[in-house]
N, CA, C and O atoms as a GROMACS GRO file, in nm:
protein
  508
    1GLN      N    1   0.083  -0.119   0.000
    1GLN     CA    2   0.000   0.000   0.000
    1GLN      C    3   0.088   0.125   0.000
    1GLN      O    4   0.173   0.143   0.087
    2VAL      N    5   0.066   0.209  -0.096
    2VAL     CA    6   0.145   0.332  -0.107
    2VAL      C    7   0.091   0.436  -0.009
    2VAL      O    8  -0.030   0.457   0.005
    3GLN      N    9   0.184   0.500   0.058
    3GLN     CA   10   0.147   0.605   0.152
    3GLN      C   11   0.249   0.717   0.146
    3GLN      O   12   0.369   0.694   0.134
    4LEU      N   13   0.200   0.839   0.155
    4LEU     CA   14   0.284   0.957   0.156
    4LEU      C   15   0.246   1.041   0.276
    4LEU      O   16   0.128   1.071   0.298
    5VAL      N   17   0.346   1.079   0.355
    5VAL     CA   18   0.320   1.156   0.475
    5VAL      C   19   0.411   1.278   0.479
    5VAL      O   20   0.534   1.264   0.479
    6GLU      N   21   0.350   1.396   0.482
    6GLU     CA   22   0.426   1.520   0.486
    6GLU      C   23   0.442   1.568   0.630
    6GLU      O   24   0.362   1.537   0.718
    7SER      N   25   0.548   1.644   0.650
    7SER     CA   26   0.568   1.711   0.779
    7SER      C   27   0.658   1.831   0.757
    7SER      O   28   0.718   1.846   0.651
    8GLY      N   29   0.665   1.916   0.858
    8GLY     CA   30   0.757   2.029   0.852
    8GLY      C   31   0.695   2.164   0.831
    8GLY      O   32   0.765   2.266   0.834
    9GLY      N   33   0.565   2.168   0.809
    9GLY     CA   34   0.501   2.297   0.791
    9GLY      C   35   0.497   2.376   0.921
    9GLY      O   36   0.528   2.325   1.029
   10GLY      N   37   0.458   2.502   0.908
   10GLY     CA   38   0.449   2.586   1.026
   10GLY      C   39   0.439   2.732   0.989
   10GLY      O   40   0.417   2.768   0.874
   11LEU      N   41   0.456   2.815   1.092
   11LEU     CA   42   0.450   2.960   1.075
   11LEU      C   43   0.591   3.017   1.076
   11LEU      O   44   0.672   2.985   1.164
   12VAL      N   45   0.620   3.101   0.978
   12VAL     CA   46   0.753   3.160   0.968
   12VAL      C   47   0.739   3.304   0.918
   12VAL      O   48   0.645   3.336   0.846
   13HIS      N   49   0.832   3.388   0.958
   13HIS     CA   50   0.831   3.526   0.910
   13HIS      C   51   0.886   3.534   0.769
   13HIS      O   52   0.961   3.448   0.724
   14SER      N   53   0.847   3.639   0.701
   14SER     CA   54   0.898   3.662   0.567
   14SER      C   55   1.050   3.666   0.569
   14SER      O   56   1.111   3.729   0.655
   15GLY      N   57   1.111   3.597   0.473
   15GLY     CA   58   1.255   3.585   0.467
   15GLY      C   59   1.309   3.463   0.537
   15GLY      O   60   1.427   3.431   0.525
   16GLY      N   61   1.225   3.395   0.610
   16GLY     CA   62   1.267   3.277   0.684
   16GLY      C   63   1.271   3.152   0.599
   16GLY      O   64   1.251   3.155   0.477
   17SER      N   65   1.299   3.040   0.667
   17SER     CA   66   1.315   2.912   0.598
   17SER      C   67   1.237   2.802   0.668
   17SER      O   68   1.212   2.808   0.789
   18LEU      N   69   1.199   2.703   0.591
   18LEU     CA   70   1.139   2.581   0.642
   18LEU      C   71   1.186   2.465   0.556
   18LEU      O   72   1.219   2.482   0.439
   19ARG      N   73   1.188   2.348   0.616
   19ARG     CA   74   1.216   2.228   0.538
   19ARG      C   75   1.100   2.131   0.555
   19ARG      O   76   1.068   2.087   0.666
   20LEU      N   77   1.039   2.098   0.443
   20LEU     CA   78   0.932   2.000   0.443
   20LEU      C   79   0.989   1.862   0.412
   20LEU      O   80   1.086   1.848   0.339
   21SER      N   81   0.925   1.761   0.470
   21SER     CA   82   0.964   1.622   0.445
   21SER      C   83   0.844   1.544   0.395
   21SER      O   84   0.730   1.568   0.435
   22CYS      N   85   0.873   1.450   0.308
   22CYS     CA   86   0.770   1.360   0.256
   22CYS      C   87   0.825   1.218   0.264
   22CYS      O   88   0.919   1.184   0.192
   23VAL      N   89   0.767   1.138   0.351
   23VAL     CA   90   0.808   0.999   0.362
   23VAL      C   91   0.717   0.914   0.275
   23VAL      O   92   0.595   0.912   0.292
   24ALA      N   93   0.778   0.844   0.181
   24ALA     CA   94   0.703   0.763   0.086
   24ALA      C   95   0.725   0.616   0.117
   24ALA      O   96   0.839   0.572   0.134
   25SER      N   97   0.617   0.541   0.123
   25SER     CA   98   0.628   0.398   0.147
   25SER      C   99   0.539   0.323   0.049
   25SER      O  100   0.437   0.375   0.004
   26GLY      N  101   0.580   0.202   0.018
   26GLY     CA  102   0.498   0.118  -0.067
   26GLY      C  103   0.525   0.127  -0.215
   26GLY      O  104   0.455   0.064  -0.295
   27PHE      N  105   0.625   0.206  -0.255
   27PHE     CA  106   0.658   0.213  -0.397
   27PHE      C  107   0.745   0.093  -0.432
   27PHE      O  108   0.861   0.085  -0.390
   28SER      N  109   0.689   0.001  -0.507
   28SER     CA  110   0.758  -0.124  -0.533
   28SER      C  111   0.864  -0.112  -0.642
   28SER      O  112   0.951  -0.198  -0.651
   29LYS      N  113   0.857  -0.008  -0.723
   29LYS     CA  114   0.955   0.009  -0.829
   29LYS      C  115   1.032   0.138  -0.804
   29LYS      O  116   0.978   0.235  -0.752
   30ALA      N  117   1.159   0.137  -0.843
   30ALA     CA  118   1.244   0.253  -0.816
   30ALA      C  119   1.216   0.369  -0.910
   30ALA      O  120   1.250   0.483  -0.879
   31TYR      N  121   1.155   0.340  -1.024
   31TYR     CA  122   1.138   0.445  -1.124
   31TYR      C  123   1.008   0.520  -1.099
   31TYR      O  124   0.907   0.497  -1.165
   32TYR      N  125   1.012   0.612  -1.002
   32TYR     CA  126   0.895   0.692  -0.975
   32TYR      C  127   0.937   0.834  -0.940
   32TYR      O  128   1.054   0.862  -0.913
   33GLY      N  129   0.841   0.920  -0.942
   33GLY     CA  130   0.868   1.060  -0.911
   33GLY      C  131   0.790   1.103  -0.789
   33GLY      O  132   0.680   1.053  -0.764
   34ILE      N  133   0.846   1.195  -0.715
   34ILE     CA  134   0.779   1.259  -0.602
   34ILE      C  135   0.775   1.408  -0.630
   34ILE      O  136   0.878   1.470  -0.655
   35GLY      N  137   0.657   1.462  -0.625
   35GLY     CA  138   0.642   1.605  -0.649
   35GLY      C  139   0.584   1.677  -0.529
   35GLY      O  140   0.514   1.618  -0.447
   36TRP      N  141   0.614   1.805  -0.522
   36TRP     CA  142   0.553   1.892  -0.422
   36TRP      C  143   0.457   1.987  -0.493
   36TRP      O  144   0.489   2.046  -0.597
   37PHE      N  145   0.340   2.000  -0.437
   37PHE     CA  146   0.236   2.087  -0.490
   37PHE      C  147   0.186   2.176  -0.378
   37PHE      O  148   0.203   2.145  -0.260
   38ARG      N  149   0.125   2.287  -0.415
   38ARG     CA  150   0.068   2.373  -0.312
   38ARG      C  151  -0.065   2.430  -0.358
   38ARG      O  152  -0.090   2.450  -0.477
   39GLN      N  153  -0.147   2.455  -0.259
   39GLN     CA  154  -0.278   2.512  -0.284
   39GLN      C  155  -0.298   2.627  -0.186
   39GLN      O  156  -0.303   2.606  -0.065
   40ALA      N  157  -0.311   2.746  -0.240
   40ALA     CA  158  -0.334   2.864  -0.158
   40ALA      C  159  -0.479   2.907  -0.171
   40ALA      O  160  -0.541   2.884  -0.274
   41PRO      N  161  -0.534   2.970  -0.069
   41PRO     CA  162  -0.674   3.015  -0.076
   41PRO      C  163  -0.697   3.106  -0.195
   41PRO      O  164  -0.624   3.203  -0.216
   42GLY      N  165  -0.798   3.074  -0.273
   42GLY     CA  166  -0.833   3.158  -0.386
   42GLY      C  167  -0.743   3.142  -0.507
   42GLY      O  168  -0.759   3.215  -0.605
   43LYS      N  169  -0.649   3.048  -0.501
   43LYS     CA  170  -0.558   3.029  -0.613
   43LYS      C  171  -0.567   2.885  -0.663
   43LYS      O  172  -0.610   2.795  -0.590
   44SER      N  173  -0.527   2.866  -0.786
   44SER     CA  174  -0.526   2.731  -0.841
   44SER      C  175  -0.405   2.654  -0.787
   44SER      O  176  -0.307   2.714  -0.742
   45ASP      N  177  -0.415   2.523  -0.794
   45ASP     CA  178  -0.303   2.439  -0.749
   45ASP      C  179  -0.180   2.467  -0.834
   45ASP      O  180  -0.190   2.500  -0.952
   46GLU      N  181  -0.066   2.454  -0.772
   46GLU     CA  182   0.060   2.478  -0.842
   46GLU      C  183   0.158   2.364  -0.817
   46GLU      O  184   0.178   2.322  -0.703
   47GLY      N  185   0.216   2.316  -0.922
   47GLY     CA  186   0.323   2.219  -0.910
   47GLY      C  187   0.451   2.294  -0.876
   47GLY      O  188   0.502   2.370  -0.959
   48VAL      N  189   0.504   2.272  -0.758
   48VAL     CA  190   0.618   2.348  -0.709
   48VAL      C  191   0.751   2.288  -0.756
   48VAL      O  192   0.838   2.359  -0.806
   49SER      N  193   0.765   2.158  -0.739
   49SER     CA  194   0.890   2.093  -0.772
   49SER      C  195   0.867   1.943  -0.782
   49SER      O  196   0.765   1.892  -0.735
   50CYS      N  197   0.961   1.874  -0.843
   50CYS     CA  198   0.951   1.729  -0.856
   50CYS      C  199   1.090   1.671  -0.868
   50CYS      O  200   1.182   1.735  -0.919
   51ILE      N  201   1.105   1.548  -0.820
   51ILE     CA  202   1.233   1.480  -0.830
   51ILE      C  203   1.211   1.337  -0.877
   51ILE      O  204   1.121   1.268  -0.830
   52ASN      N  205   1.294   1.296  -0.970
   52ASN     CA  206   1.296   1.159  -1.018
   52ASN      C  207   1.376   1.077  -0.916
   52ASN      O  208   1.495   1.102  -0.896
   53MET      N  209   1.312   0.982  -0.854
   53MET     CA  210   1.378   0.910  -0.745
   53MET      C  211   1.490   0.818  -0.794
   53MET      O  212   1.573   0.774  -0.714
   54ARG      N  213   1.493   0.789  -0.922
   54ARG     CA  214   1.599   0.702  -0.972
   54ARG      C  215   1.723   0.780  -1.006
   54ARG      O  216   1.833   0.746  -0.962
   55ASP      N  217   1.708   0.887  -1.085
   55ASP     CA  218   1.828   0.957  -1.131
   55ASP      C  219   1.848   1.095  -1.068
   55ASP      O  220   1.948   1.162  -1.093
   56GLY      N  221   1.751   1.137  -0.986
   56GLY     CA  222   1.767   1.263  -0.914
   56GLY      C  223   1.738   1.388  -0.995
   56GLY      O  224   1.756   1.499  -0.945
   57SER      N  225   1.693   1.374  -1.118
   57SER     CA  226   1.662   1.493  -1.196
   57SER      C  227   1.543   1.565  -1.136
   57SER      O  228   1.455   1.504  -1.075
   58THR      N  229   1.542   1.697  -1.153
   58THR     CA  230   1.442   1.780  -1.086
   58THR      C  231   1.388   1.887  -1.179
   58THR      O  232   1.445   1.916  -1.284
   59TYR      N  233   1.277   1.945  -1.139
   59TYR     CA  234   1.233   2.069  -1.198
   59TYR      C  235   1.170   2.156  -1.089
   59TYR      O  236   1.131   2.107  -0.983
   60TYR      N  237   1.162   2.285  -1.118
   60TYR     CA  238   1.104   2.381  -1.025
   60TYR      C  239   1.011   2.476  -1.100
   60TYR      O  240   1.034   2.511  -1.215
   61ALA      N  241   0.906   2.516  -1.032
   61ALA     CA  242   0.822   2.622  -1.086
   61ALA      C  243   0.903   2.753  -1.086
   61ALA      O  244   0.988   2.774  -1.000
   62ASP      N  245   0.874   2.839  -1.181
   62ASP     CA  246   0.946   2.966  -1.190
   62ASP      C  247   0.932   3.047  -1.061
   62ASP      O  248   1.024   3.120  -1.024
   63SER      N  249   0.820   3.034  -0.994
   63SER     CA  250   0.794   3.113  -0.874
   63SER      C  251   0.885   3.078  -0.757
   63SER      O  252   0.897   3.156  -0.662
   64VAL      N  253   0.949   2.961  -0.762
   64VAL     CA  254   1.032   2.919  -0.650
   64VAL      C  255   1.178   2.895  -0.688
   64VAL      O  256   1.260   2.866  -0.601
   65LYS      N  257   1.210   2.907  -0.814
   65LYS     CA  258   1.348   2.884  -0.857
   65LYS      C  259   1.445   2.975  -0.782
   65LYS      O  260   1.421   3.095  -0.768
   66GLY      N  261   1.552   2.916  -0.737
   66GLY     CA  262   1.653   2.992  -0.664
   66GLY      C  263   1.625   3.004  -0.516
   66GLY      O  264   1.712   3.046  -0.440
   67ARG      N  265   1.505   2.968  -0.474
   67ARG     CA  266   1.469   2.977  -0.332
   67ARG      C  267   1.442   2.840  -0.271
   67ARG      O  268   1.474   2.816  -0.155
   68PHE      N  269   1.384   2.750  -0.348
   68PHE     CA  270   1.348   2.616  -0.299
   68PHE      C  271   1.444   2.514  -0.359
   68PHE      O  272   1.491   2.529  -0.472
   69THR      N  273   1.473   2.410  -0.282
   69THR     CA  274   1.555   2.300  -0.328
   69THR      C  275   1.491   2.168  -0.288
   69THR      O  276   1.458   2.146  -0.172
   70ILE      N  277   1.474   2.082  -0.386
   70ILE     CA  278   1.419   1.949  -0.359
   70ILE      C  279   1.535   1.849  -0.356
   70ILE      O  280   1.629   1.860  -0.435
   71SER      N  281   1.527   1.754  -0.266
   71SER     CA  282   1.632   1.652  -0.256
   71SER      C  283   1.570   1.522  -0.209
   71SER      O  284   1.454   1.518  -0.165
   72ARG      N  285   1.648   1.416  -0.218
   72ARG     CA  286   1.595   1.286  -0.180
   72ARG      C  287   1.697   1.210  -0.096
   72ARG      O  288   1.818   1.230  -0.108
   73ASP      N  289   1.646   1.122  -0.014
   73ASP     CA  290   1.727   1.026   0.061
   73ASP      C  291   1.663   0.891   0.035
   73ASP      O  292   1.567   0.853   0.102
   74ASN      N  293   1.716   0.819  -0.062
   74ASN     CA  294   1.655   0.693  -0.101
   74ASN      C  295   1.656   0.591   0.012
   74ASN      O  296   1.564   0.509   0.022
   75ALA      N  297   1.758   0.595   0.096
   75ALA     CA  298   1.766   0.500   0.206
   75ALA      C  299   1.650   0.519   0.304
   75ALA      O  300   1.605   0.424   0.369
   76LYS      N  301   1.604   0.642   0.315
   76LYS     CA  302   1.495   0.673   0.406
   76LYS      C  303   1.362   0.689   0.333
   76LYS      O  304   1.260   0.717   0.395
   77ASN      N  305   1.363   0.671   0.200
   77ASN     CA  306   1.241   0.691   0.120
   77ASN      C  307   1.178   0.826   0.150
   77ASN      O  308   1.056   0.838   0.164
   78THR      N  309   1.262   0.925   0.158
   78THR     CA  310   1.216   1.058   0.198
   78THR      C  311   1.260   1.162   0.097
   78THR      O  312   1.372   1.159   0.046
   79VAL      N  313   1.170   1.253   0.068
   79VAL     CA  314   1.200   1.368  -0.017
   79VAL      C  315   1.183   1.493   0.066
   79VAL      O  316   1.089   1.507   0.144
   80TYR      N  317   1.277   1.584   0.049
   80TYR     CA  318   1.276   1.708   0.124
   80TYR      C  319   1.252   1.827   0.030
   80TYR      O  320   1.289   1.825  -0.087
   81LEU      N  321   1.190   1.928   0.084
   81LEU     CA  322   1.178   2.054   0.013
   81LEU      C  323   1.229   2.164   0.105
   81LEU      O  324   1.161   2.206   0.198
   82GLN      N  325   1.350   2.208   0.078
   82GLN     CA  326   1.409   2.318   0.153
   82GLN      C  327   1.359   2.449   0.095
   82GLN      O  328   1.378   2.476  -0.023
   83MET      N  329   1.296   2.528   0.178
   83MET     CA  330   1.235   2.653   0.131
   83MET      C  331   1.303   2.769   0.202
   83MET      O  332   1.291   2.783   0.324
   84ASN      N  333   1.373   2.850   0.126
   84ASN     CA  334   1.442   2.967   0.180
   84ASN      C  335   1.380   3.095   0.125
   84ASN      O  336   1.305   3.092   0.028
   85SER      N  337   1.412   3.204   0.189
   85SER     CA  338   1.362   3.336   0.146
   85SER      C  339   1.212   3.333   0.125
   85SER      O  340   1.161   3.380   0.024
   86LEU      N  341   1.143   3.277   0.221
   86LEU     CA  342   0.998   3.262   0.208
   86LEU      C  343   0.929   3.397   0.205
   86LEU      O  344   0.971   3.492   0.271
   87GLU      N  345   0.823   3.402   0.129
   87GLU     CA  346   0.743   3.523   0.111
   87GLU      C  347   0.599   3.493   0.149
   87GLU      O  348   0.556   3.378   0.146
   88PRO      N  349   0.523   3.596   0.184
   88PRO     CA  350   0.380   3.572   0.216
   88PRO      C  351   0.307   3.499   0.104
   88PRO      O  352   0.213   3.424   0.130
   89GLU      N  353   0.350   3.520  -0.019
   89GLU     CA  354   0.286   3.454  -0.134
   89GLU      C  355   0.309   3.303  -0.134
   89GLU      O  356   0.243   3.231  -0.209
   90ASP      N  357   0.402   3.255  -0.053
   90ASP     CA  358   0.427   3.111  -0.043
   90ASP      C  359   0.331   3.042   0.054
   90ASP      O  360   0.332   2.920   0.066
   91THR      N  361   0.250   3.120   0.122
   91THR     CA  362   0.154   3.062   0.216
   91THR      C  363   0.057   2.971   0.142
   91THR      O  364  -0.008   3.012   0.046
   92ALA      N  365   0.048   2.846   0.187
   92ALA     CA  366  -0.036   2.748   0.120
   92ALA      C  367  -0.032   2.616   0.196
   92ALA      O  368   0.051   2.596   0.284
   93ASN      N  369  -0.122   2.528   0.158
   93ASN     CA  370  -0.109   2.388   0.197
   93ASN      C  371  -0.017   2.320   0.097
   93ASN      O  372  -0.038   2.330  -0.024
   94TYR      N  373   0.083   2.254   0.146
   94TYR     CA  374   0.182   2.187   0.061
   94TYR      C  375   0.158   2.036   0.068
   94TYR      O  376   0.147   1.977   0.175
   95TYR      N  377   0.149   1.977  -0.049
   95TYR     CA  378   0.124   1.834  -0.061
   95TYR      C  379   0.238   1.768  -0.137
   95TYR      O  380   0.295   1.828  -0.228
   96CYS      N  381   0.271   1.646  -0.100
   96CYS     CA  382   0.358   1.567  -0.185
   96CYS      C  383   0.273   1.460  -0.252
   96CYS      O  384   0.173   1.413  -0.198
   97ALA      N  385   0.317   1.424  -0.370
   97ALA     CA  386   0.246   1.324  -0.449
   97ALA      C  387   0.348   1.238  -0.522
   97ALA      O  388   0.460   1.282  -0.548
   98GLY      N  389   0.308   1.117  -0.555
   98GLY     CA  390   0.401   1.028  -0.622
   98GLY      C  391   0.332   0.936  -0.720
   98GLY      O  392   0.212   0.912  -0.712
   99GLY      N  393   0.411   0.886  -0.814
   99GLY     CA  394   0.356   0.793  -0.912
   99GLY      C  395   0.460   0.751  -1.011
   99GLY      O  396   0.576   0.791  -1.004
  100TRP      N  397   0.416   0.668  -1.105
  100TRP     CA  398   0.505   0.610  -1.205
  100TRP      C  399   0.477   0.668  -1.343
  100TRP      O  400   0.464   0.593  -1.441
  101GLY      N  401   0.469   0.799  -1.351
  101GLY     CA  402   0.448   0.861  -1.480
  101GLY      C  403   0.567   0.841  -1.572
  101GLY      O  404   0.675   0.804  -1.528
  102ASP      N  405   0.546   0.866  -1.699
  102ASP     CA  406   0.654   0.855  -1.797
  102ASP      C  407   0.660   0.985  -1.877
  102ASP      O  408   0.580   1.003  -1.969
  103PRO      N  409   0.751   1.074  -1.843
  103PRO     CA  410   0.855   1.063  -1.740
  103PRO      C  411   0.798   1.079  -1.599
  103PRO      O  412   0.684   1.124  -1.584
  104PRO      N  413   0.875   1.044  -1.498
  104PRO     CA  414   0.825   1.054  -1.361
  104PRO      C  415   0.792   1.197  -1.320
  104PRO      O  416   0.702   1.220  -1.240
  105CYS      N  417   0.866   1.293  -1.375
  105CYS     CA  418   0.840   1.434  -1.348
  105CYS      C  419   0.825   1.506  -1.482
  105CYS      O  420   0.914   1.504  -1.566
  106ASP      N  421   0.712   1.570  -1.499
  106ASP     CA  422   0.683   1.638  -1.625
  106ASP      C  423   0.643   1.782  -1.595
  106ASP      O  424   0.530   1.806  -1.553
  107PRO      N  425   0.733   1.877  -1.614
  107PRO     CA  426   0.701   2.016  -1.579
  107PRO      C  427   0.586   2.074  -1.659
  107PRO      O  428   0.521   2.168  -1.614
  108SER      N  429   0.560   2.020  -1.777
  108SER     CA  430   0.448   2.071  -1.857
  108SER      C  431   0.314   2.019  -1.807
  108SER      O  432   0.209   2.079  -1.832
  109ARG      N  433   0.318   1.906  -1.736
  109ARG     CA  434   0.196   1.848  -1.679
  109ARG      C  435   0.230   1.793  -1.541
  109ARG      O  436   0.246   1.672  -1.526
  110PRO      N  437   0.242   1.878  -1.442
  110PRO     CA  438   0.296   1.836  -1.311
  110PRO      C  439   0.219   1.722  -1.244
  110PRO      O  440   0.280   1.642  -1.174
  111THR      N  441   0.087   1.714  -1.264
  111THR     CA  442   0.011   1.610  -1.194
  111THR      C  443   0.005   1.480  -1.272
  111THR      O  444  -0.052   1.382  -1.225
  112LYS      N  445   0.063   1.479  -1.392
  112LYS     CA  446   0.060   1.358  -1.474
  112LYS      C  447   0.127   1.243  -1.400
  112LYS      O  448   0.242   1.255  -1.357
  113GLY      N  449   0.058   1.134  -1.388
  113GLY     CA  450   0.115   1.016  -1.325
  113GLY      C  451   0.119   1.020  -1.174
  113GLY      O  452   0.160   0.922  -1.111
  114MET      N  453   0.078   1.130  -1.114
  114MET     CA  454   0.082   1.141  -0.969
  114MET      C  455  -0.044   1.076  -0.912
  114MET      O  456  -0.147   1.142  -0.894
  115GLU      N  457  -0.034   0.949  -0.884
  115GLU     CA  458  -0.152   0.873  -0.841
  115GLU      C  459  -0.180   0.884  -0.693
  115GLU      O  460  -0.294   0.870  -0.649
  116TYR      N  461  -0.076   0.907  -0.615
  116TYR     CA  462  -0.090   0.901  -0.470
  116TYR      C  463  -0.054   1.035  -0.408
  116TYR      O  464   0.042   1.101  -0.449
  117TRP      N  465  -0.134   1.074  -0.310
  117TRP     CA  466  -0.118   1.206  -0.250
  117TRP      C  467  -0.118   1.196  -0.098
  117TRP      O  468  -0.188   1.114  -0.038
  118GLY      N  469  -0.037   1.282  -0.038
  118GLY     CA  470  -0.041   1.295   0.106
  118GLY      C  471  -0.153   1.388   0.147
  118GLY      O  472  -0.226   1.441   0.063
  119LYS      N  473  -0.167   1.409   0.279
  119LYS     CA  474  -0.275   1.493   0.330
  119LYS      C  475  -0.237   1.639   0.340
  119LYS      O  476  -0.323   1.725   0.360
  120GLY      N  477  -0.110   1.668   0.326
  120GLY     CA  478  -0.068   1.807   0.323
  120GLY      C  479  -0.015   1.858   0.455
  120GLY      O  480  -0.043   1.803   0.562
  121THR      N  481   0.063   1.965   0.445
  121THR     CA  482   0.114   2.035   0.562
  121THR      C  483   0.105   2.185   0.533
  121THR      O  484   0.139   2.231   0.424
  122LEU      N  485   0.059   2.259   0.632
  122LEU     CA  486   0.032   2.401   0.611
  122LEU      C  487   0.156   2.485   0.637
  122LEU      O  488   0.223   2.471   0.739
  123VAL      N  489   0.185   2.572   0.542
  123VAL     CA  490   0.294   2.669   0.555
  123VAL      C  491   0.231   2.809   0.556
  123VAL      O  492   0.157   2.845   0.465
  124THR      N  493   0.263   2.885   0.659
  124THR     CA  494   0.213   3.021   0.669
  124THR      C  495   0.331   3.115   0.685
  124THR      O  496   0.411   3.101   0.777
  125VAL      N  497   0.340   3.211   0.595
  125VAL     CA  498   0.448   3.309   0.598
  125VAL      C  499   0.389   3.445   0.631
  125VAL      O  500   0.307   3.498   0.555
  126SER      N  501   0.430   3.501   0.741
  126SER     CA  502   0.378   3.631   0.783
  126SER      C  503   0.469   3.743   0.731
  126SER      O  504   0.590   3.726   0.717
  127SER      N  505   0.408   3.855   0.704
  127SER     CA  506   0.485   3.969   0.650
  127SER      C  507   0.543   4.055   0.763
  127SER      O  508   0.610   4.154   0.736
   0.00000   0.00000   0.00000
């Protein structure tokens, strides 16, 4: 059974940092992708970043490039999202999702192949 569990959200001041974690279990094949998505009130969902768990390739949304870094620890089946220089506009519920899309991470269609979703963790950035 595939399960994704996020943690690490919280309240931070503008300019601060947070690190989100996503523990993935039940993925029987190594060729899968884990993505981070966010949903802010009144805004459409956004694919923030994604990492190919086999080769480590990544992509980032333009809104977070240079500020966020996605990484993986295959031994722990965990994906991290390091978020620096946070802005009030980054306030949202952050979700991780995973699946066996081809390719595992597709910046043109971020939700493609993302079959499994966590419950989310709330990030609030105060000004």
